Coordinates of C-alpha atoms in Angstrom, one line a residue:
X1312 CA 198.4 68.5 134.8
X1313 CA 201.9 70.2 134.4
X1314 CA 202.6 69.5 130.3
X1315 CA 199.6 68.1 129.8
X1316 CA 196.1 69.8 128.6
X1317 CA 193.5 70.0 131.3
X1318 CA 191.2 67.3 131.2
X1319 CA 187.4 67.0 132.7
X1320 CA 186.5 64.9 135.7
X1321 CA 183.3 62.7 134.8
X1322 CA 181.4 60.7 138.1
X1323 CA 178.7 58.9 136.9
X1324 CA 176.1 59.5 138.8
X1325 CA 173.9 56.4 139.2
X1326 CA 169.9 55.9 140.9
X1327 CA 168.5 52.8 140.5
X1328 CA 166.9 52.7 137.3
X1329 CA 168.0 56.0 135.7
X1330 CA 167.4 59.8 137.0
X1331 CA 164.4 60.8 135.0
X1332 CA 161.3 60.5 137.1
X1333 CA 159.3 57.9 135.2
X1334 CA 162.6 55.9 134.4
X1335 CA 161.2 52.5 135.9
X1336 CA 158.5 52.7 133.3
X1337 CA 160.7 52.7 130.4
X1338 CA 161.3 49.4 128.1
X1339 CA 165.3 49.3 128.1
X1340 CA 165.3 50.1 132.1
X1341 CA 165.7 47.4 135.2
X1342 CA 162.6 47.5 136.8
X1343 CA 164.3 46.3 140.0
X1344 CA 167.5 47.9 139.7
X1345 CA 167.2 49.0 143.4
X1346 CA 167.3 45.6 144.8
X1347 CA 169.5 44.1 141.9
X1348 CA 173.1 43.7 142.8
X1349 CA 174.4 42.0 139.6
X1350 CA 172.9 45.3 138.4
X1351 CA 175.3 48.0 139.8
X1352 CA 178.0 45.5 139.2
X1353 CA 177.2 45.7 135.5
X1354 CA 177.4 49.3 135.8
X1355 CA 180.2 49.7 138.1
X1356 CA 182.3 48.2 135.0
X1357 CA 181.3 49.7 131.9
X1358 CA 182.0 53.1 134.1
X1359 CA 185.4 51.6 134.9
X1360 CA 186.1 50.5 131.7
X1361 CA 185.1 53.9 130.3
X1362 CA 187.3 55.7 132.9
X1363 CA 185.1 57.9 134.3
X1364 CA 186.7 59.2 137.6
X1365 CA 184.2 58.0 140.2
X1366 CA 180.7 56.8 141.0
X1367 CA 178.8 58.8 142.4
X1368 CA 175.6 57.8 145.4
X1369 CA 172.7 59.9 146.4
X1370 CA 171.0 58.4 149.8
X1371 CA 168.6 60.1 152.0
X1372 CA 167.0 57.9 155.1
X1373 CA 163.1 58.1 154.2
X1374 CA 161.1 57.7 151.0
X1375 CA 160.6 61.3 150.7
X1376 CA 156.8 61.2 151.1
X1377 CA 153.7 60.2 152.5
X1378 CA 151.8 60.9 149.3
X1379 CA 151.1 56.7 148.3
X1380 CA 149.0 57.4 145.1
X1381 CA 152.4 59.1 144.1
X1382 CA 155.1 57.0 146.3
X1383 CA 153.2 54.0 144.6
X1384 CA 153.8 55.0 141.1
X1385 CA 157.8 55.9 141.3
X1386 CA 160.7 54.2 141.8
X1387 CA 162.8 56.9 142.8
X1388 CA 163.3 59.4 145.9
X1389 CA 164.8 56.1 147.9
X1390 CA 161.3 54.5 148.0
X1391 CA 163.5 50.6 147.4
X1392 CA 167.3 51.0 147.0
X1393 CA 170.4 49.5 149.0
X1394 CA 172.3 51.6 151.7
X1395 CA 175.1 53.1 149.8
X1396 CA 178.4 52.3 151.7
X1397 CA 177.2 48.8 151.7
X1398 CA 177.0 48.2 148.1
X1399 CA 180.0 50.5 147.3
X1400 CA 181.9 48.4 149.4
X1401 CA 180.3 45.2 147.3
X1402 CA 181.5 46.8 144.2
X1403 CA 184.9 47.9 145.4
X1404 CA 185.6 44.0 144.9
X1405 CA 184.8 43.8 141.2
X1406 CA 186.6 46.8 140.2
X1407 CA 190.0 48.1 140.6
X1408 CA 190.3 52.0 139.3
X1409 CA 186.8 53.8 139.7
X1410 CA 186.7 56.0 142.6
X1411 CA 183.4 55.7 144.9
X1412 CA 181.4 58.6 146.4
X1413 CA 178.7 57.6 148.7
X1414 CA 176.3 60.2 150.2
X1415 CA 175.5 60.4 154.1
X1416 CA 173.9 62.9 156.1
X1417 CA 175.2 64.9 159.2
X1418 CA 171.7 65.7 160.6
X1419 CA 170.9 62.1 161.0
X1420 CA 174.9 60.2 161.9
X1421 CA 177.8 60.3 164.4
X1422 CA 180.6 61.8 163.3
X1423 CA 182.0 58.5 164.4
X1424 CA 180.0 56.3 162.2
X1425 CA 181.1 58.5 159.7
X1426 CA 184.6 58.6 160.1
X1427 CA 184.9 54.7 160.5
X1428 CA 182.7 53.7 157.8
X1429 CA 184.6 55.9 155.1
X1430 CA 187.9 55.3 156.6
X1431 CA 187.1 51.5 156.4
X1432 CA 185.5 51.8 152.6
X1433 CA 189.0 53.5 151.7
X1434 CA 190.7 50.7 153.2
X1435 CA 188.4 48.1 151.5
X1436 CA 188.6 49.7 148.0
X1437 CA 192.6 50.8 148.5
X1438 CA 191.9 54.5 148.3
X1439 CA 189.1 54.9 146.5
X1440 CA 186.2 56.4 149.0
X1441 CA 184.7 59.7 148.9
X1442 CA 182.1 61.0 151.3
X1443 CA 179.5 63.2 150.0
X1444 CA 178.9 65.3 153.0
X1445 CA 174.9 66.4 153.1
X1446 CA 172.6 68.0 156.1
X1447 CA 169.4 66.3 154.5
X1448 CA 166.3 68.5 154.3
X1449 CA 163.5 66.2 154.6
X1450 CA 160.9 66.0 157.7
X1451 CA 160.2 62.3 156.1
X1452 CA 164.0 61.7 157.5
X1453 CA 163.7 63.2 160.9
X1454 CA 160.3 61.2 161.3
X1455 CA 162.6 58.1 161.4
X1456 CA 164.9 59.9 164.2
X1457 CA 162.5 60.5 166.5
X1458 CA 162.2 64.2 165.7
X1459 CA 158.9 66.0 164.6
X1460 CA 160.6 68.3 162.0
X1461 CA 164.1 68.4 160.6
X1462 CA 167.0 70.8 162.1
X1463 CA 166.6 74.5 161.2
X1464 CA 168.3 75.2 158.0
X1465 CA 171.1 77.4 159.4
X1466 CA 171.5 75.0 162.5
X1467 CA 171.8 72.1 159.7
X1468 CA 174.8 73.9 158.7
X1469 CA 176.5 74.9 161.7
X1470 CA 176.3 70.9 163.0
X1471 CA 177.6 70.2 159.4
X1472 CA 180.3 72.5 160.4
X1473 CA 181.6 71.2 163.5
X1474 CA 180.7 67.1 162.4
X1475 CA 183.0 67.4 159.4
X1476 CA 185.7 69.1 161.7
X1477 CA 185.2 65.9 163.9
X1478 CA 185.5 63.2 161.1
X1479 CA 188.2 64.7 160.2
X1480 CA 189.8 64.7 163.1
X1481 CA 189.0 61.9 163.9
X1482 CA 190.7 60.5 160.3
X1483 CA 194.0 62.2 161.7
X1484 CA 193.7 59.5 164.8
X1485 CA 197.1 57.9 163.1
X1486 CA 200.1 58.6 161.5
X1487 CA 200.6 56.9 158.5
X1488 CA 203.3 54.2 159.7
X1489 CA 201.7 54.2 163.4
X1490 CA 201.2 50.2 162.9
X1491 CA 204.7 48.5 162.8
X1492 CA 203.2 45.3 163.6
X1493 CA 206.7 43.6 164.5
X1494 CA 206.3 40.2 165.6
X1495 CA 209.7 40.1 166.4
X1496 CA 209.6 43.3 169.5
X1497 CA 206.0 42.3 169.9
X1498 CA 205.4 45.9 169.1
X1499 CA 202.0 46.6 167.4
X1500 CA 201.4 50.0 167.2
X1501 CA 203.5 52.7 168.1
X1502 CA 201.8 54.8 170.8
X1503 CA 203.3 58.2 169.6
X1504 CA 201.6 57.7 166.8
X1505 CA 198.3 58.0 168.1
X1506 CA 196.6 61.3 168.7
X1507 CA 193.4 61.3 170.7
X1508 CA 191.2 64.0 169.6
X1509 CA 189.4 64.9 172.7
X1510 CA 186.7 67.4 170.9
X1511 CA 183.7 69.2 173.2
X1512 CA 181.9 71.3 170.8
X1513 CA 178.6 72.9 170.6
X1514 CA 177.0 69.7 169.0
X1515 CA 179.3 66.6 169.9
X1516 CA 181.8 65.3 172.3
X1517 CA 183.7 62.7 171.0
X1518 CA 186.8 61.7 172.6
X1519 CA 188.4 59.2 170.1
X1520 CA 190.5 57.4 168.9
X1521 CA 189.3 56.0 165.8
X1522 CA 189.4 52.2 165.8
X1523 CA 190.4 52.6 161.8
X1524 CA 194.0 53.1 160.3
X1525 CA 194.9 56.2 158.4
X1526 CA 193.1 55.6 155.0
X1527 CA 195.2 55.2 152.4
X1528 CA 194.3 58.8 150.7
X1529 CA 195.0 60.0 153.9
X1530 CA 191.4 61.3 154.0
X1531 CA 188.8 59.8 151.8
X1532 CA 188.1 62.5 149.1
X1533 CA 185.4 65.0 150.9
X1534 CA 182.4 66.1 148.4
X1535 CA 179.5 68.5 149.3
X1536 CA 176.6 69.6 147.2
X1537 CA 175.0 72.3 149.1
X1538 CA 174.8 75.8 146.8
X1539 CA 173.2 77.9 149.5
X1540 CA 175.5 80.7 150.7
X1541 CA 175.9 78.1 154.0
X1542 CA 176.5 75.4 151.8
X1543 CA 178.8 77.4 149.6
X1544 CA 181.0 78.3 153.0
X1545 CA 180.9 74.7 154.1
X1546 CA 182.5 73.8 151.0
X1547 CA 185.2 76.6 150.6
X1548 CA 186.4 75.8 153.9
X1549 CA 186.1 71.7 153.9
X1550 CA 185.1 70.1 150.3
X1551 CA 187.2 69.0 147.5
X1552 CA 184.4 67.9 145.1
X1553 CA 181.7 70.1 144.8
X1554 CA 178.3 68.6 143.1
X1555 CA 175.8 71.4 141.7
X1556 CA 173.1 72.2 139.9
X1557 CA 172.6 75.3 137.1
X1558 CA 170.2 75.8 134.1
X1559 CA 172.4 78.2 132.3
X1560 CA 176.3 78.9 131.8
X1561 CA 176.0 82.0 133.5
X1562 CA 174.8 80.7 136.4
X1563 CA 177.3 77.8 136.5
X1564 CA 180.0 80.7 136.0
X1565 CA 178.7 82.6 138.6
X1566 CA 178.9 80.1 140.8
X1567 CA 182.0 78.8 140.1
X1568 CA 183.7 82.1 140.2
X1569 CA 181.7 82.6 144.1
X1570 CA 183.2 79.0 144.9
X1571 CA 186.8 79.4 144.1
X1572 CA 187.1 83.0 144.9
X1573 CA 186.4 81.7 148.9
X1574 CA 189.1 79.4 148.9
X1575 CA 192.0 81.8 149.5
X1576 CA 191.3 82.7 152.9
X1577 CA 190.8 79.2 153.8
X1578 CA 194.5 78.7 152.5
X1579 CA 193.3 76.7 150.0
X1580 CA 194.6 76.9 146.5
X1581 CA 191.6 77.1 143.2
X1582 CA 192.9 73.6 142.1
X1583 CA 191.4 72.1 145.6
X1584 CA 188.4 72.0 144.3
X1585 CA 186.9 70.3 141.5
X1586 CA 183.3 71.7 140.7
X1587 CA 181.1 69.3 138.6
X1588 CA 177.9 70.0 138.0
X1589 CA 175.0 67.3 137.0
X1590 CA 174.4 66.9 133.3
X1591 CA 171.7 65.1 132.1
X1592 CA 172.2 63.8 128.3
X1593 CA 170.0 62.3 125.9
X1594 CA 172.0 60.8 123.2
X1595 CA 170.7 60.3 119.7
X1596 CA 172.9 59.7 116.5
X1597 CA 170.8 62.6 115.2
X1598 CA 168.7 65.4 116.8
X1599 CA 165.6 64.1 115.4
X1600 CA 166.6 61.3 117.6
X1601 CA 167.2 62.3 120.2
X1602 CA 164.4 64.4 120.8
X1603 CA 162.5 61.5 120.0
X1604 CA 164.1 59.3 123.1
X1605 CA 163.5 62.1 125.3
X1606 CA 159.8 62.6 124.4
X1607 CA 158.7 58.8 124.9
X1608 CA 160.5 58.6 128.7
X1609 CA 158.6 62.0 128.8
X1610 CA 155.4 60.7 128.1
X1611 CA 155.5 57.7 130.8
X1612 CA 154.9 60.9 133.8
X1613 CA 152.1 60.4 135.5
X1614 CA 150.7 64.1 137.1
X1615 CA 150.7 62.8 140.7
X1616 CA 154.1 61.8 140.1
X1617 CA 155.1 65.1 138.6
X1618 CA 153.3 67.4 141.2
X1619 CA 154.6 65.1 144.0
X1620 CA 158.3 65.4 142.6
X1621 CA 157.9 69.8 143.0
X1622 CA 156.3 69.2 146.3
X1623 CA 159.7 67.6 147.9
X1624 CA 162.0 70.3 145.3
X1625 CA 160.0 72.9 146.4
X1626 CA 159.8 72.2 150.4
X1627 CA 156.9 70.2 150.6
X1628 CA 154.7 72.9 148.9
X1629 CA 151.0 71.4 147.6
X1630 CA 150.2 72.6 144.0
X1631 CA 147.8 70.2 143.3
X1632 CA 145.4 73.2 144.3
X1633 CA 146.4 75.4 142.0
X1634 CA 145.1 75.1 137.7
X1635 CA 147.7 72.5 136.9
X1636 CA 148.0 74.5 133.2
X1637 CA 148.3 78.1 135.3
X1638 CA 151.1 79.7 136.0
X1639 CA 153.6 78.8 139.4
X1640 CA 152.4 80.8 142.3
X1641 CA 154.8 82.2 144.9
X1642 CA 156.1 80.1 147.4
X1643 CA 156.7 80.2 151.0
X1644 CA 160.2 80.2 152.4
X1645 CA 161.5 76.6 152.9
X1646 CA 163.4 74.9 155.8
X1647 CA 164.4 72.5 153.2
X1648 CA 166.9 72.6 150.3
X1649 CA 166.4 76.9 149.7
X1650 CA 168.9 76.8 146.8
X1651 CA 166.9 74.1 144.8
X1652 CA 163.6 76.0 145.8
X1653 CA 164.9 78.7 144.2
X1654 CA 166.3 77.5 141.3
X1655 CA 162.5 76.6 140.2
X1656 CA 161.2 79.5 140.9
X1657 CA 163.8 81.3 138.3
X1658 CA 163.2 78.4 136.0
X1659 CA 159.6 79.0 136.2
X1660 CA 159.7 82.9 136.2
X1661 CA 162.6 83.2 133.2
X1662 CA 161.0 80.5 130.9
X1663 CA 156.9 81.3 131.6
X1664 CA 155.8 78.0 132.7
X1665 CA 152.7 76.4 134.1
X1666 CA 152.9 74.2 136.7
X1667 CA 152.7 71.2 134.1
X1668 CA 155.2 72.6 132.4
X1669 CA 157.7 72.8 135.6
X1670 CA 157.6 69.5 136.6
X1671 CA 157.9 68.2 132.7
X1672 CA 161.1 70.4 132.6
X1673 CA 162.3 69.0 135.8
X1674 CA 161.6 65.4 135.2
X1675 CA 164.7 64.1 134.2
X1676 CA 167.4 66.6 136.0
X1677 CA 165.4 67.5 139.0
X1678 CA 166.6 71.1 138.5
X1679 CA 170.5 69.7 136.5
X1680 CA 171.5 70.9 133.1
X1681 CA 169.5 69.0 130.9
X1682 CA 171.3 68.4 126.8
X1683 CA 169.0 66.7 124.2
X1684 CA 170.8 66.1 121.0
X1685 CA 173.9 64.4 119.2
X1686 CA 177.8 63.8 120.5
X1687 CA 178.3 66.5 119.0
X1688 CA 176.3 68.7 120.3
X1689 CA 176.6 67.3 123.9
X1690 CA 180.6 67.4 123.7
X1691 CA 180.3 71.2 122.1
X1692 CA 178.4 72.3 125.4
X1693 CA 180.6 70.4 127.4
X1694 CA 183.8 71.6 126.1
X1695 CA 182.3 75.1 126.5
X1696 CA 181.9 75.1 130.4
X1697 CA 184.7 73.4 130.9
X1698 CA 187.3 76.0 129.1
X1699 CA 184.9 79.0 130.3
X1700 CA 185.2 78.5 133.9
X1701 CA 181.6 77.3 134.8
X1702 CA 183.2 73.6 135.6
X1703 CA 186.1 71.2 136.0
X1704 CA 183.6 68.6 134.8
X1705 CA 180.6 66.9 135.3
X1706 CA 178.9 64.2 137.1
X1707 CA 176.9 62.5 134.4
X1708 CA 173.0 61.8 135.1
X1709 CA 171.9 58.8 132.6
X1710 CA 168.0 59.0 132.0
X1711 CA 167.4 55.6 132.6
X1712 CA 170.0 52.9 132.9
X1713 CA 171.7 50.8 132.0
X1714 CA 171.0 51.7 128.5
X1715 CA 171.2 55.8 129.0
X1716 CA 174.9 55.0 130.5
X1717 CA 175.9 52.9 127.5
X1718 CA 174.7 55.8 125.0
X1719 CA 176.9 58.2 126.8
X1720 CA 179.9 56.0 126.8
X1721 CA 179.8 55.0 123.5
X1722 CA 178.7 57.8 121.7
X1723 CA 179.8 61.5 123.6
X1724 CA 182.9 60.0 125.3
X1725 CA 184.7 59.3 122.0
X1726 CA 184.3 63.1 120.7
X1727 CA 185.5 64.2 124.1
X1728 CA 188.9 61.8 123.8
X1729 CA 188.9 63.1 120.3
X1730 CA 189.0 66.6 121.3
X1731 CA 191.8 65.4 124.0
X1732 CA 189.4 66.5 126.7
X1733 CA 189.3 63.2 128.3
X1734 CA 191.5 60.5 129.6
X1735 CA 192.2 57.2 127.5
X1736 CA 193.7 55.6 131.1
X1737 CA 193.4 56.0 134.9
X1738 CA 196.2 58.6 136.0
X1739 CA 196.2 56.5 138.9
X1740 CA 195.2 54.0 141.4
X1741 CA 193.7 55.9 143.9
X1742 CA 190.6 58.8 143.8
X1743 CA 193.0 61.8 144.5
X1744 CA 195.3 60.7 142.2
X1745 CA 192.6 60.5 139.4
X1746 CA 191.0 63.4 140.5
X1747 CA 194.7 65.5 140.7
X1748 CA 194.3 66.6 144.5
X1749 CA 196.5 66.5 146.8
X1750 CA 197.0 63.9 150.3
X1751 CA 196.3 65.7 153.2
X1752 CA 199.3 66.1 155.9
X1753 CA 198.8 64.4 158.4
X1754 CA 198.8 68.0 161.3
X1755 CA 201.9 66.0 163.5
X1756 CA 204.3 66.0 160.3
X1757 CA 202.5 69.9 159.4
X1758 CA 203.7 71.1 163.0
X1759 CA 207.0 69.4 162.2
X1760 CA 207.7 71.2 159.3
X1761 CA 206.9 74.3 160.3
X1762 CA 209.3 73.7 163.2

C-alpha cells in the first residue's frame, strides 16, 4: 500500500451457528443455521457491507465422531452443514465484493476436482475464490473413503505437496486470451494456448487439460492452515493466506517471523503472504459486559460435549477416565492435527488447568486467541499484533451468529476505521486485489520474459 498506511485483512470466519461449542444452545443463535440458506445469505451481506476481505469455510467430510451422547448434543464439528463450494457459489450471486475461501481436503479429492471446482467458483463469483488447502486429520473421514485409518501425518503432507503442484498446474491449462471465440474464422480456441500438463508423480497421474478457463485471478487465492513444521513448509513454498492459531503474542510473533523468514528461498517476497490468525471476540459496551455474555454461552456446555471436543483436538484421546477436576495427563503422540495437540498441552501446562478447565478455555476458540472485553480493548490488542509483526490480520471467529457478527461489526470495526487501520471501501473487485497480492504469471509469458 505504496502512500497509504498498512491496513489489516479481516475474513469472517463463519460455522453454522457461531464457533463457541454450545453456540446452538444460545437465545440470539439460528438453531438451524446449517441447513438455512437465507441464513448465510444474511451473513454474507452484513460481512460485505462491513468490508471484511473474505469469508472464510471450514469443511471436513465426517461428523468427527462416533461418541452420540456427545454428537447428539452439538451442532458443530460438521454433524448438519452444507458442502462449502456449493453454498459459496449460492452466495457469490447476492454479493458483489467479498472474497470466498472454501476449505477442501487433499487426503480425500482429486487434484482434478479440485482445480475445476475452484477455477469454476472464480469464474462464477468474477475472481473471488480462494481454496483453503487442508490434509484432514480425522479417521471419522477416511471411514467414508474406504480406508481404516487416515494417511500418516508426514505422507498427508508430502500428497499435499505434489496435489497442490497439480492443481496448480493444472490452473496454468490456458493462457489468459486462449478463447478467441470468433464466429467470424470459426476459430474457438487457440490451440497454442493450451498446455497439457502431463504430470506422473509419486501420488497422481493426471494428464490434463483442464476443461475450465484461466480464472480470472489467474489462480484462485491459495490458503493453508497447517502450523506443523510440514504445514509451515507447505505454506512457504505454495500459500498466500495463511490461517493460525496462537494463545499469546509471542507465539504469534514467533511464528510469523518462522513463516516469512521461509519465503526467500522459495523466491517469494514477505508481502506473499498474509498471516491471519483466528480471533475470537466477545463484545460488550463495558467489561462487565462482556464478561457477562461470555459466561452465559459458557454456561450452556454440557461435559460430554466439552470432553468430546478435546478428544478430536487432542487425536482422539479419552479423558473421560481421568478426575474431570485433576490435572491433564500426558498424551500420546497423534497422527492427527500434532500442532493443535500441542498447543493444549502448553495451554494446559502454562496456565495449571484441570481437564474441566481445558475444554471451558477452549470452548469458544478451539485453541484461537480468545478477547473478552470492550472495542476498545479488542481494537488495542488488535492494533498491537498487527504493528508488532505477530499478523497481517485476522480471520474473525463470532461466538454465536448472527448476533456475535453484528457486535463485531458494529462496535470494534468503527475504532479500527478510527484508528485508520481498516478500509472504509473495497480496494477492488477481485480477492487479490483486496487482499494486495499479486496475479500469478501464467509460466508461457514467465519463459517469455526471461527469453
Amino acid at each position: 500500500m505504496t502512500g497509504r498506511q498498512r491496513q489489516l485483512k479481516l475474513g469472517a470466519f463463519l460455522y453454522p451457528t457461531g464457533h463457541h461449542i454450545a453456540a446452538w444452545r444460545h437465545p440470539d443463535a439460528q438453531a438451524d443455521a446449517g441447513s438455512n440458506f437465507a441464513h448465510y445469505v444474511e451473513l454474507a451481506q452484513i460481512a460485505e457491507a462491513a468490508k471484511f476481505d473474505l469469508i472464510f469455510m471450514a469443511d471436513g467430510v465426517g461428523t468427527r465422531g462416533t461418541d452420540t451422547e456427545a454428537l447428539h448434543r452439538t451442532a458443530t464439528r460438521y454433524v448438519a452443514q452444507f458442502e462449502p463450494i456449493t453454498l459459496l457459489s449460492a452466495l457469490a450471486a447476492v454479493t458483489k465484493n467479498i472474497g470466498f475461501v472454501a476449505t477442501a481436503s487433499t487426503s480425500f479429492n482429486e487434484p482434478y476436482h479440485i482445480a475445476r471446482k475452484f477455477a469454476s467458483l472464480d469464474h462464477i463469483s468474477g475472481g473471488r475464490a480462494g481454496w483453503n488447502l487442508v490434509t484432514s486429520s480425522s479417521d471419522h473421514e477416511a471411514h467414508n473413503f474406504g480406508r481404516d485409518e487416515h494417511y500418516a501425518h508426514a505422507e498427508r503432507y508430502e500428497r499435499a505437496e505434489e496435489f497442490a503442484d497439480v492443481v496448480r498446474g493444472l490452473w496454468d491449462t490456458w493462457e489468459e486470451d486462449a478463447f478467441p471465440r470468433d464466429k467470424q474464422s470459426g476459430i474457438y480456441f487457440d490451440p497454442e494456448k493450451q498446455h497439457i500438463l502431463n504430470h506422473k508423480g509419486k501420488h497422481f497421474k493426471v494428464r490434463g487439460p483442464l476443461n475450465v478457463a484461466r480464472a480470472p485471478q489467474g489462480h484462485p487465492v491459495l490458503v493453508q492452515a497447517g502450523s506443523s513444521d510440514p504445514g509451515k513448509e507447505l505454506a512457504a513454498r505454495t500459500a498466500e493466506v495463511v490461517f493460525t492459531a496462537h494463545q499469546t503474542i509471542g507465539d504469534a510473533k514467533a511464528f510469523y517471523a518462522d513463516l516469512k523468514g521461509r519465503l526467500a528461498k522459495y523466491g517469494r517476497r514477505p508481502d506473499d503472504l498474509k498471516i491471519m490468525p483466528g480471533i475470537f471476540p466477545v463484545v460488550g459496551r463495558t467489561e462487565a459486559e462482556a464478561r457477562e455474555k461470555f459466561e452465559q454461552i459458557q454456561g450452556l456446555i454440557h461435559p460430554v460435549v466439552g470432553l468430546s471436543l478435546l478428544a478430536g483436538m487432542s487425536g482422539g484421546v479419552d479423558l473421560s477416565q481421568y478426575p474431570i477436576d485433576g490435572p491433564v495427563p500426558d498424551l500420546p503422540e497423534t497422527n492427527a492435527s500434532k500442532s493443535r495437540q500441542k498447543l493444549l498441552l502448553d495451554l494446559a501446562r502454562r496456565e495449571n488447568l484441570t481437564i474441566r478447565q481445558l475444554y471451558l478455555r477452549i470452548a469458544g476458540a478451539r485453541g484461537h486467541w480468545q478477547i473478552v472485553g470492550t472495542p476498545v480493548q479488542i481494537a488495542d490488542q488488535m492494533e498491537e499484533w498487527f504493528k508488532t509483526g505477530a499478523a497481517d490480520g485476522f480471520n474473525v471467529m463470532p461466538p454465536h451468529l448472527p448476533a456475535g457478527l453484528y457486535d463485531f461489526v458494529e462496535h470494534v470495526l468503527p475504532e479500527l476505521r478510527r484508528r485508520g487501520l481498516f478500509r472504509s471501501e473495497y480496494e477492488g473487485k477481485t480477492l487479490r486485489e483486496n487482499l494486495g497480492l499479486r496475479v500469478p504469471q501464467h509460466p508461457a509469458h514467465a519463459a517469455v520474459a526471461a527469453e
